Amino acid sequence: MTKKNITLGLLGLGTVGGGLWDLIARNQGLVANRSDVSLSIKRVLVRDPAKPRAVQVPANVLTTNPADVLDDPEIDIVVELMGGVEPAHEYIVRALKAGKNVVTANKAVLATHGADVFEAAAAKNLQVGFEASVAGGIPLIRALASGLIANRIDDLVGILNGTTNFILTRMQEDRMAYDGALRIAQERGYAEPDPTLDVNGTDAAHKLTILAELVFQTRASVTDLRIEGIESLTLADCDAAKRLGYIVKLLAVAQRGTAADGSRTDELDLRVHPAFIRLTHPLANVRNEFNAIWLKGDAVGEMLFYGKGAGAEPTASAVLADIIEVARNPKAPNIWNPAKSVAHVDYDSPSRYYLRFPIYDRPGVIGFIATELGRHGVSISHAHADLVPLAAGAAKPAKGDALGEVQVVADATPEKPLREALAVIGASPLLSGKPIAIRIFD
Ligand code: NAP
Ligand code: HSE
């Protein structure tokens, strides 16, 4: 077999870039034996060349000038691992216009500018590999685009963010506080450079729009999705989940609507939110930074993909696989086939809910909550009330009221009337804070 010598230019040498540098150094021989590809990294763009790094890189390889990567005629593939939308998007398009294939792990760019990126690639008959953009090391993109191409997929549910899954695991297994768990996730390189994107659900939403485009051939904007993060979750919610036989996970859900006769419609429900999932569900045992994607194809039936969704080496594994694929088949058509339609994302699938109301322990408060829920057509299957001990040093609530909490399990309801009921209840002076609603995923 004649070896192909491929020269890479990297944009970024942080968690994933460093992981890729190490993995190429370690498995270069193995990869060359399995493929006809031999790799070398010529230049690496960074912000600060003097910064201490986990990997040893010769000083003349690092640069702060993007043109050293994007305009170098010897560089065959540009690997974008910088993160953020700009200037990453601009550099990807510049690389394509300069005739270079691109590999990226950047879901934020693809979710917001995917059409533009793939148009630039198509104009030059070039490839953009993006396996690492969703679910880290799990080879999901290729499985959806080729292995499962013969299936109509109506339902896909994923744990798509490693950072939040790590935080929720530590909260539920060790009763670790949210902030401490987030700090560890950051130290281990799971979190985005701006971790707000992880905890507020945006990162999972970026990934979900990419999957929706592949699975449903329809383009959705992140702004169309219902997105809730994990910032408002407390250990009390985790305890309630356990008491009821569930575990809390941040889910990303893509479903077609269901008509009255049970047939599936072209309406889409795309959402990211915490959910109570029953302990026997295949996603319940997905712990720490692992991701998993459950889906149902009309021919293949149920499938579960599972593996590490964040971290240097699992992500580098997907990036390197893309590099080899692009190097071997530089003129193959792109996996991202332009969407045929714009998603109609307004299906409101009914669900059971766990509700938490922080209250002042005054006469009539429980009756008020039950009445308002009933008035909006939300029926209660289970209720639980507790007094909440004041945190050390916390100011006493007004009028000497004790603080309490009412926890309710609501029967299946669409989200809209429930949100209307919560708005009314939340505005009452009987409440000491915002009500929380978490879907129950049976
Ligand atoms: P990171 O650790 O923050 O690394 C970013 C790198 O890009 C750093 O080397 C930084 O330079 C460089 N950089 C950033 N902005 C730059 C600019 N304007 N000009 C020049 N260099 C710039 O980020 P990461 O965790 O590796 O993530 C990289 C990408 O992979 C992101 O798109 C992320 O969403 C995606 N991803 C990450 C993971 C994960 O587990 N971390 C998993 C899947 C996908 P300095 O080193 O000089 O600061
Ligand atoms: N911050 C992301 C996560 C990295 O935690 O899942 C992987 O995309």
Coordinates of C-alpha atoms and ligand atoms in Angstrom, one line a residue:
M1 CA 0.0 0.0 0.0
T2 CA 1.4 3.5 -0.9
K3 CA 1.4 5.7 2.2
K4 CA -0.3 9.1 2.0
N5 CA 1.6 11.8 3.8
I6 CA -0.9 14.2 5.3
T7 CA 0.2 17.5 6.8
L8 CA -2.1 19.0 9.5
G9 CA -2.5 22.5 10.8
L10 CA -4.3 22.8 14.2
L11 CA -6.3 25.7 15.4
G12 CA -6.1 25.3 19.2
L13 CA -4.0 23.2 21.6
G14 CA -6.2 23.1 24.8
T15 CA -7.9 20.0 26.2
V16 CA -8.8 18.4 22.8
G17 CA -5.9 19.8 20.8
G18 CA -3.5 18.5 23.5
G19 CA -5.3 15.1 23.5
L20 CA -4.9 14.9 19.7
W21 CA -1.2 15.8 19.9
D22 CA -0.6 13.0 22.4
L23 CA -2.8 10.5 20.6
I24 CA -1.1 11.0 17.3
A25 CA 2.3 10.7 19.0
R26 CA 1.2 7.5 20.7
N27 CA -0.8 5.7 18.0
Q28 CA 0.8 7.1 14.8
G29 CA 2.4 3.7 14.0
L30 CA -0.8 1.8 14.7
V31 CA -2.9 4.2 12.6
A32 CA -0.4 4.1 9.7
N33 CA -0.5 0.3 9.8
R34 CA -4.3 0.2 9.6
S35 CA -4.7 2.9 7.0
D36 CA -2.5 4.2 4.2
V37 CA -2.1 7.5 6.1
S38 CA 1.0 9.0 7.8
L39 CA 0.4 12.2 9.7
S40 CA 2.5 15.2 10.7
I41 CA 1.5 18.4 12.5
K42 CA 3.1 21.5 10.9
R43 CA 1.7 24.5 12.7
V44 CA -0.6 25.1 15.7
L45 CA -2.5 28.3 16.4
V46 CA -2.8 29.4 20.0
R47 CA -3.6 32.6 21.9
D48 CA -0.6 32.5 24.2
P49 CA 2.5 30.5 23.1
A50 CA 4.2 31.1 26.5
K51 CA 1.4 29.3 28.4
P52 CA 2.5 26.1 30.2
R53 CA 1.0 23.1 28.4
A54 CA 0.4 19.4 29.1
V55 CA 2.1 18.5 25.8
Q56 CA 5.7 19.2 24.7
V57 CA 5.5 21.1 21.4
P58 CA 8.5 22.6 19.6
A59 CA 8.4 26.4 19.9
N60 CA 8.6 26.9 16.1
V61 CA 5.3 24.9 15.7
L62 CA 3.2 27.3 17.8
T63 CA 1.9 30.5 16.2
T64 CA -0.5 33.3 17.0
N65 CA -1.0 34.2 13.3
P66 CA -4.0 32.3 11.8
A67 CA -2.5 32.8 8.3
D68 CA 0.4 30.5 9.2
V69 CA -2.1 27.7 9.3
L70 CA -4.9 28.8 6.9
D71 CA -2.6 30.1 4.1
D72 CA 0.2 27.5 4.2
P73 CA 0.0 25.5 0.9
E74 CA 1.6 22.5 2.5
I75 CA -1.2 22.0 5.1
D76 CA -3.8 19.5 3.8
I77 CA -6.2 19.4 6.6
V78 CA -7.1 22.2 9.1
V79 CA -8.3 20.8 12.5
E80 CA -10.3 23.4 14.4
L81 CA -10.3 22.9 18.1
M82 CA -10.5 26.4 19.4
G83 CA -14.1 26.6 20.5
G84 CA -16.5 29.5 20.5
V85 CA -18.4 30.7 17.4
E86 CA -16.1 33.5 16.2
P87 CA -13.4 33.6 15.0
A88 CA -13.6 29.7 14.7
H89 CA -16.4 30.0 12.1
E90 CA -14.4 32.6 10.1
Y91 CA -11.3 30.4 10.1
I92 CA -13.1 27.2 9.0
V93 CA -14.6 29.0 6.0
R94 CA -11.3 30.6 5.2
A95 CA -9.6 27.2 5.3
L96 CA -12.3 25.8 2.9
K97 CA -12.0 28.7 0.6
A98 CA -8.2 28.1 0.5
G99 CA -8.9 24.5 -0.6
K100 CA -8.2 22.7 2.6
N101 CA -10.4 19.9 4.1
V102 CA -11.5 20.6 7.7
V103 CA -12.1 18.6 10.8
T104 CA -13.8 20.3 13.8
A105 CA -15.2 19.4 17.2
N106 CA -17.1 22.7 17.3
K107 CA -20.9 22.1 17.8
A108 CA -21.5 25.8 18.5
V109 CA -20.3 26.7 15.0
L110 CA -22.1 23.8 13.3
A111 CA -25.4 24.5 15.2
T112 CA -25.3 28.2 14.3
H113 CA -23.5 28.3 10.9
G114 CA -23.6 24.7 9.7
A115 CA -25.4 25.6 6.4
D116 CA -22.8 28.2 5.6
V117 CA -19.8 25.9 6.4
F118 CA -21.2 23.0 4.3
E119 CA -22.0 25.4 1.4
A120 CA -18.3 26.6 1.5
A121 CA -17.2 22.9 1.5
A122 CA -19.5 22.0 -1.4
A123 CA -18.3 24.9 -3.5
K124 CA -14.8 23.5 -3.4
N125 CA -15.7 19.8 -3.3
L126 CA -14.1 19.5 0.2
Q127 CA -14.9 17.6 3.4
V128 CA -15.8 18.7 6.9
G129 CA -15.5 16.0 9.5
F130 CA -17.4 16.6 12.7
E131 CA -17.7 13.3 14.5
A132 CA -16.3 14.8 17.7
S133 CA -18.9 17.6 17.8
V134 CA -21.6 15.3 19.3
A135 CA -21.1 12.7 22.1
G136 CA -17.3 12.9 22.2
G137 CA -15.7 9.5 21.5
I138 CA -18.9 7.7 20.5
P139 CA -18.9 7.2 16.7
L140 CA -22.5 8.4 16.5
I141 CA -22.5 10.8 13.5
R142 CA -21.2 8.1 11.1
A143 CA -23.6 5.5 12.5
L144 CA -26.6 7.9 11.9
A145 CA -25.4 9.0 8.5
S146 CA -24.5 5.6 7.1
G147 CA -25.2 2.6 9.3
L148 CA -28.8 3.7 10.1
I149 CA -29.6 5.5 6.8
A150 CA -32.2 2.9 5.9
N151 CA -34.3 3.7 9.0
R152 CA -37.0 6.2 9.7
I153 CA -36.2 7.5 13.2
D154 CA -39.2 9.0 15.2
D155 CA -37.6 9.1 18.7
L156 CA -34.1 9.9 19.9
V157 CA -33.3 10.6 23.5
G158 CA -29.7 11.4 24.6
I159 CA -27.5 12.3 27.5
L160 CA -25.4 14.6 25.4
N161 CA -23.4 16.7 27.9
G162 CA -20.7 15.1 29.9
T163 CA -20.2 18.0 32.3
T164 CA -23.8 18.1 33.5
N165 CA -24.0 14.3 33.7
F166 CA -20.8 14.4 35.8
I167 CA -22.3 17.0 38.1
L168 CA -25.6 15.2 38.5
T169 CA -23.8 11.9 39.2
R170 CA -21.7 13.5 42.0
M171 CA -24.7 15.3 43.5
Q172 CA -26.8 12.1 43.5
E173 CA -24.1 9.5 44.5
D174 CA -21.9 11.6 46.9
R175 CA -24.3 14.5 47.8
M176 CA -21.6 16.8 46.5
A177 CA -22.6 20.4 46.1
Y178 CA -23.2 21.6 42.6
D179 CA -20.4 24.2 42.5
G180 CA -17.7 21.7 43.7
A181 CA -18.8 19.1 41.1
L182 CA -18.7 21.7 38.4
R183 CA -15.1 22.7 39.5
I184 CA -13.9 19.1 39.1
A185 CA -15.6 18.8 35.7
Q186 CA -13.6 21.9 34.6
E187 CA -10.3 20.6 36.1
R188 CA -10.8 17.4 34.1
G189 CA -11.4 19.2 30.8
Y190 CA -15.0 18.2 30.3
A191 CA -16.5 21.7 30.5
E192 CA -16.7 24.2 27.7
P193 CA -14.3 27.2 27.9
D194 CA -17.5 29.0 29.0
P195 CA -19.2 26.4 31.3
T196 CA -22.5 28.4 31.4
L197 CA -23.1 26.7 28.0
D198 CA -22.9 23.3 29.7
V199 CA -25.0 23.9 32.8
N200 CA -27.8 26.0 31.0
G201 CA -28.4 23.3 28.4
T202 CA -27.1 25.2 25.4
D203 CA -24.3 22.8 24.6
A204 CA -26.7 19.8 24.6
A205 CA -29.1 21.9 22.4
H206 CA -26.3 22.6 19.9
K207 CA -25.7 18.9 19.7
L208 CA -29.4 18.1 19.4
T209 CA -29.9 20.4 16.4
I210 CA -27.0 18.7 14.6
L211 CA -28.5 15.3 15.3
A212 CA -32.0 16.6 14.2
E213 CA -30.5 17.7 10.9
L214 CA -29.0 14.3 10.3
V215 CA -32.0 12.3 11.5
F216 CA -35.0 14.4 10.3
Q217 CA -33.3 16.2 7.4
T218 CA -34.7 19.4 8.7
R219 CA -33.0 22.5 10.1
A220 CA -33.8 23.7 13.5
S221 CA -32.4 26.8 15.2
V222 CA -31.3 26.5 18.9
T223 CA -33.6 29.5 19.5
D224 CA -36.6 27.3 18.5
L225 CA -35.8 24.7 21.2
R226 CA -37.2 24.5 24.7
I227 CA -34.0 24.6 26.8
E228 CA -33.6 24.2 30.5
G229 CA -30.4 23.6 32.3
I230 CA -29.5 22.1 35.7
E231 CA -28.7 25.4 37.5
S232 CA -31.9 25.4 39.6
L233 CA -31.7 21.7 40.7
T234 CA -31.0 21.1 44.4
L235 CA -30.1 18.1 46.5
A236 CA -33.8 18.1 47.6
D237 CA -34.8 17.4 44.0
C238 CA -32.3 14.5 43.8
D239 CA -33.7 13.1 47.1
A240 CA -37.3 13.4 45.8
A241 CA -36.3 11.6 42.6
K242 CA -34.7 8.8 44.7
R243 CA -37.8 8.6 47.0
L244 CA -40.0 8.1 44.0
G245 CA -37.8 5.5 42.2
Y246 CA -36.1 7.8 39.7
I247 CA -32.8 9.4 38.9
V248 CA -32.2 13.0 37.6
K249 CA -30.5 13.3 34.2
L250 CA -30.2 16.2 31.7
L251 CA -31.9 14.8 28.6
A252 CA -31.9 16.0 25.0
V253 CA -35.1 14.8 23.2
A254 CA -35.9 14.8 19.5
Q255 CA -39.3 13.3 18.7
R256 CA -41.9 13.5 15.9
G257 CA -45.4 14.4 17.0
T258 CA -48.1 11.8 17.6
A259 CA -51.5 12.2 16.0
A260 CA -54.8 11.2 17.7
D261 CA -54.7 7.9 15.9
G262 CA -51.2 7.2 17.2
S263 CA -49.5 7.8 13.8
R264 CA -46.4 10.0 13.8
T265 CA -46.6 13.5 12.3
D266 CA -43.9 15.8 10.8
E267 CA -44.2 18.2 13.7
L268 CA -41.1 18.0 15.9
D269 CA -40.5 18.3 19.6
L270 CA -36.9 19.2 20.2
R271 CA -36.0 20.0 23.8
V272 CA -33.3 19.9 26.5
H273 CA -34.3 19.6 30.1
P274 CA -33.6 17.8 33.4
A275 CA -35.8 14.8 33.8
F276 CA -36.6 12.1 36.4
I277 CA -35.9 8.8 34.6
R278 CA -37.0 5.5 36.0
L279 CA -34.1 3.4 37.4
T280 CA -34.7 0.6 35.0
H281 CA -34.4 2.8 31.9
P282 CA -31.2 2.2 29.8
L283 CA -30.1 5.8 30.4
A284 CA -30.4 5.6 34.2
N285 CA -27.0 3.9 34.5
V286 CA -25.1 6.4 32.4
R287 CA -22.8 8.0 35.0
N288 CA -20.1 10.7 35.2
E289 CA -18.8 12.1 31.9
F290 CA -20.3 9.3 29.9
N291 CA -23.0 10.0 27.2
A292 CA -25.6 7.7 25.7
I293 CA -28.1 8.0 22.9
W294 CA -31.2 5.8 22.8
L295 CA -33.1 5.8 19.5
K296 CA -35.7 3.8 17.7
G297 CA -35.5 3.0 14.0
D298 CA -38.5 1.5 12.1
A299 CA -36.3 -1.3 10.8
V300 CA -33.6 -1.8 13.4
G301 CA -35.7 -1.2 16.5
E302 CA -34.2 0.2 19.7
M303 CA -30.5 1.0 19.8
L304 CA -28.3 2.4 22.5
F305 CA -24.9 4.1 21.9
Y306 CA -22.7 4.6 25.0
G307 CA -19.3 6.0 25.7
K308 CA -17.3 8.9 27.0
G309 CA -18.8 12.2 25.9
A310 CA -16.1 14.6 27.0
G311 CA -12.4 14.7 27.9
A312 CA -9.2 15.0 26.0
E313 CA -8.6 11.5 24.7
P314 CA -12.1 10.3 23.9
T315 CA -12.7 13.4 21.9
A316 CA -9.3 13.1 20.2
S317 CA -10.2 9.6 19.2
A318 CA -13.2 11.0 17.2
V319 CA -11.1 13.8 15.8
L320 CA -8.3 11.5 14.7
A321 CA -10.9 9.1 13.1
D322 CA -12.2 12.0 11.0
I323 CA -8.7 13.0 10.0
I324 CA -8.0 9.5 8.7
E325 CA -11.4 9.3 7.0
V326 CA -10.9 12.6 5.2
A327 CA -7.3 11.8 4.3
R328 CA -8.3 8.4 2.8
N329 CA -11.4 9.7 0.9
P330 CA -10.9 13.5 0.4
K331 CA -13.5 13.6 -2.4
A332 CA -16.2 11.6 -0.7
P333 CA -19.5 13.5 -0.3
N334 CA -20.1 15.2 3.0
I335 CA -22.1 13.4 5.6
W336 CA -24.1 16.6 6.3
N337 CA -26.6 16.6 3.4
P338 CA -28.2 20.0 3.3
A339 CA -31.6 19.9 5.1
K340 CA -34.6 19.8 2.9
S341 CA -36.8 21.9 5.2
V342 CA -36.9 24.1 8.2
A343 CA -38.1 22.3 11.3
H344 CA -41.6 23.0 12.6
V345 CA -40.7 22.8 16.3
D346 CA -43.9 23.3 18.2
Y347 CA -45.2 19.9 19.3
D348 CA -46.0 19.9 23.0
S349 CA -45.7 16.3 24.1
P350 CA -47.6 15.6 27.4
S351 CA -45.6 14.3 30.3
R352 CA -45.9 13.6 34.0
Y353 CA -44.1 16.2 36.1
Y354 CA -42.4 16.5 39.4
L355 CA -43.2 20.0 40.8
R356 CA -41.5 21.8 43.7
F357 CA -43.0 24.9 45.3
P358 CA -40.9 26.8 47.9
I359 CA -43.5 28.2 50.3
Y360 CA -44.1 30.2 53.4
D361 CA -45.8 27.7 55.8
R362 CA -49.1 29.6 56.1
P363 CA -52.7 28.2 56.3
G364 CA -54.2 27.6 52.9
V365 CA -51.0 27.4 50.9
I366 CA -51.3 23.7 49.9
G367 CA -55.0 24.2 49.0
F368 CA -54.1 27.3 46.9
I369 CA -51.5 25.2 44.9
A370 CA -53.8 22.3 44.4
T371 CA -56.7 24.6 43.3
E372 CA -54.6 26.5 40.7
L373 CA -53.2 23.3 39.3
G374 CA -56.7 21.9 39.0
R375 CA -58.0 25.1 37.4
H376 CA -55.5 24.6 34.6
G377 CA -56.4 21.0 34.1
V378 CA -53.3 19.6 35.9
S379 CA -54.2 16.7 38.2
I380 CA -52.1 15.6 41.2
S381 CA -51.2 12.0 41.7
H382 CA -48.9 12.5 44.7
A383 CA -48.1 15.4 47.1
H384 CA -45.5 15.8 49.9
A385 CA -44.9 18.8 52.1
D386 CA -41.9 19.6 54.4
L387 CA -40.6 22.4 56.5
V388 CA -37.2 23.4 55.3
P389 CA -34.6 24.2 58.0
L390 CA -33.0 27.7 57.6
A391 CA -29.4 27.6 56.4
A392 CA -26.9 28.8 59.0
G393 CA -26.8 32.5 59.1
A394 CA -29.8 33.0 56.7
A395 CA -32.1 35.9 57.4
K396 CA -35.4 34.9 59.1
P397 CA -38.3 35.1 56.6
A398 CA -40.8 38.0 57.0
K399 CA -43.5 37.8 59.6
G400 CA -41.8 34.9 61.4
D401 CA -43.1 32.4 58.8
A402 CA -41.4 29.1 58.6
L403 CA -40.1 28.1 55.1
G404 CA -41.4 25.0 53.6
E405 CA -41.6 23.1 50.4
V406 CA -44.5 21.4 48.6
Q407 CA -43.5 18.6 46.2
V408 CA -46.1 17.3 43.8
V409 CA -46.3 14.6 41.1
A410 CA -48.6 15.7 38.4
D411 CA -50.4 13.4 36.0
A412 CA -49.6 13.7 32.2
T413 CA -50.2 17.2 31.0
P414 CA -49.0 19.3 28.0
E415 CA -46.4 21.8 29.1
K416 CA -48.4 25.0 28.2
P417 CA -51.2 24.8 30.8
L418 CA -48.7 23.6 33.4
R419 CA -46.5 26.7 32.8
E420 CA -49.5 28.9 33.0
A421 CA -50.5 27.4 36.3
L422 CA -46.9 27.8 37.6
A423 CA -46.8 31.5 36.6
V424 CA -50.0 32.2 38.6
I425 CA -48.8 30.2 41.6
G426 CA -45.2 31.6 41.4
A427 CA -46.7 35.2 41.6
S428 CA -48.4 34.5 44.9
P429 CA -47.0 36.0 48.2
L430 CA -47.5 32.5 49.6
L431 CA -44.5 31.4 47.6
S432 CA -40.9 32.1 48.9
G433 CA -39.3 31.3 45.5
K434 CA -39.8 30.1 42.0
P435 CA -41.6 26.8 41.4
I436 CA -39.6 24.1 39.7
A437 CA -41.0 21.6 37.1
I438 CA -39.1 18.5 36.0
R439 CA -40.5 16.1 33.5
I440 CA -40.9 12.5 34.5
F441 CA -39.6 10.1 31.8
D442 CA -41.2 6.7 32.4
Ligands
NAP1 P1 -9.8 24.7 25.4 O1 -9.1 23.8 26.3 O2 -10.3 26.0 25.9 O3 -8.7 25.0 24.2 C1 -8.9 26.0 23.2 C2 -7.6 26.2 22.5 O4 -7.9 27.1 21.4 C3 -6.5 26.8 23.3 O5 -5.3 26.2 22.9 C4 -6.5 28.3 23.0 O6 -5.2 28.9 23.0 C5 -7.0 28.3 21.5 N1 -7.7 29.5 21.2 C6 -9.0 29.8 21.6 N2 -9.4 30.9 21.0 C7 -8.4 31.4 20.2 C8 -8.2 32.5 19.4 N3 -9.1 33.4 19.2 N4 -7.0 32.5 18.7 C9 -6.1 31.6 18.8 N5 -6.2 30.5 19.6 C10 -7.3 30.4 20.3 O7 -11.0 24.1 24.7 P2 -11.3 22.5 24.4 O8 -12.0 21.9 25.6 O9 -10.1 21.8 23.9 O10 -12.4 22.5 23.3 C11 -12.1 22.8 22.0 C12 -13.3 22.5 21.1 O11 -13.7 21.1 21.2 C13 -14.6 23.3 21.4 O12 -15.3 23.6 20.3 C14 -15.3 22.3 22.3 O13 -16.7 22.5 22.2 C15 -15.0 21.0 21.6 N6 -15.2 19.8 22.3 C16 -14.6 19.7 23.6 C17 -14.7 18.5 24.3 C18 -14.0 18.4 25.7 O14 -14.2 17.4 26.3 N7 -13.3 19.4 26.1 C19 -15.3 17.4 23.8 C20 -15.9 17.6 22.5 C21 -15.8 18.7 21.8 P3 -4.4 29.0 24.4 O15 -4.1 27.6 24.8 O16 -3.2 29.8 24.1 O17 -5.3 29.7 25.4
HSE2 N1 -18.5 20.4 27.4 C1 -18.9 19.3 26.6 C2 -19.6 18.3 27.5 C3 -17.7 18.7 25.9 O1 -19.4 18.4 28.7 O2 -20.2 17.4 27.0 C4 -18.1 17.6 25.0 O3 -18.8 18.1 23.9

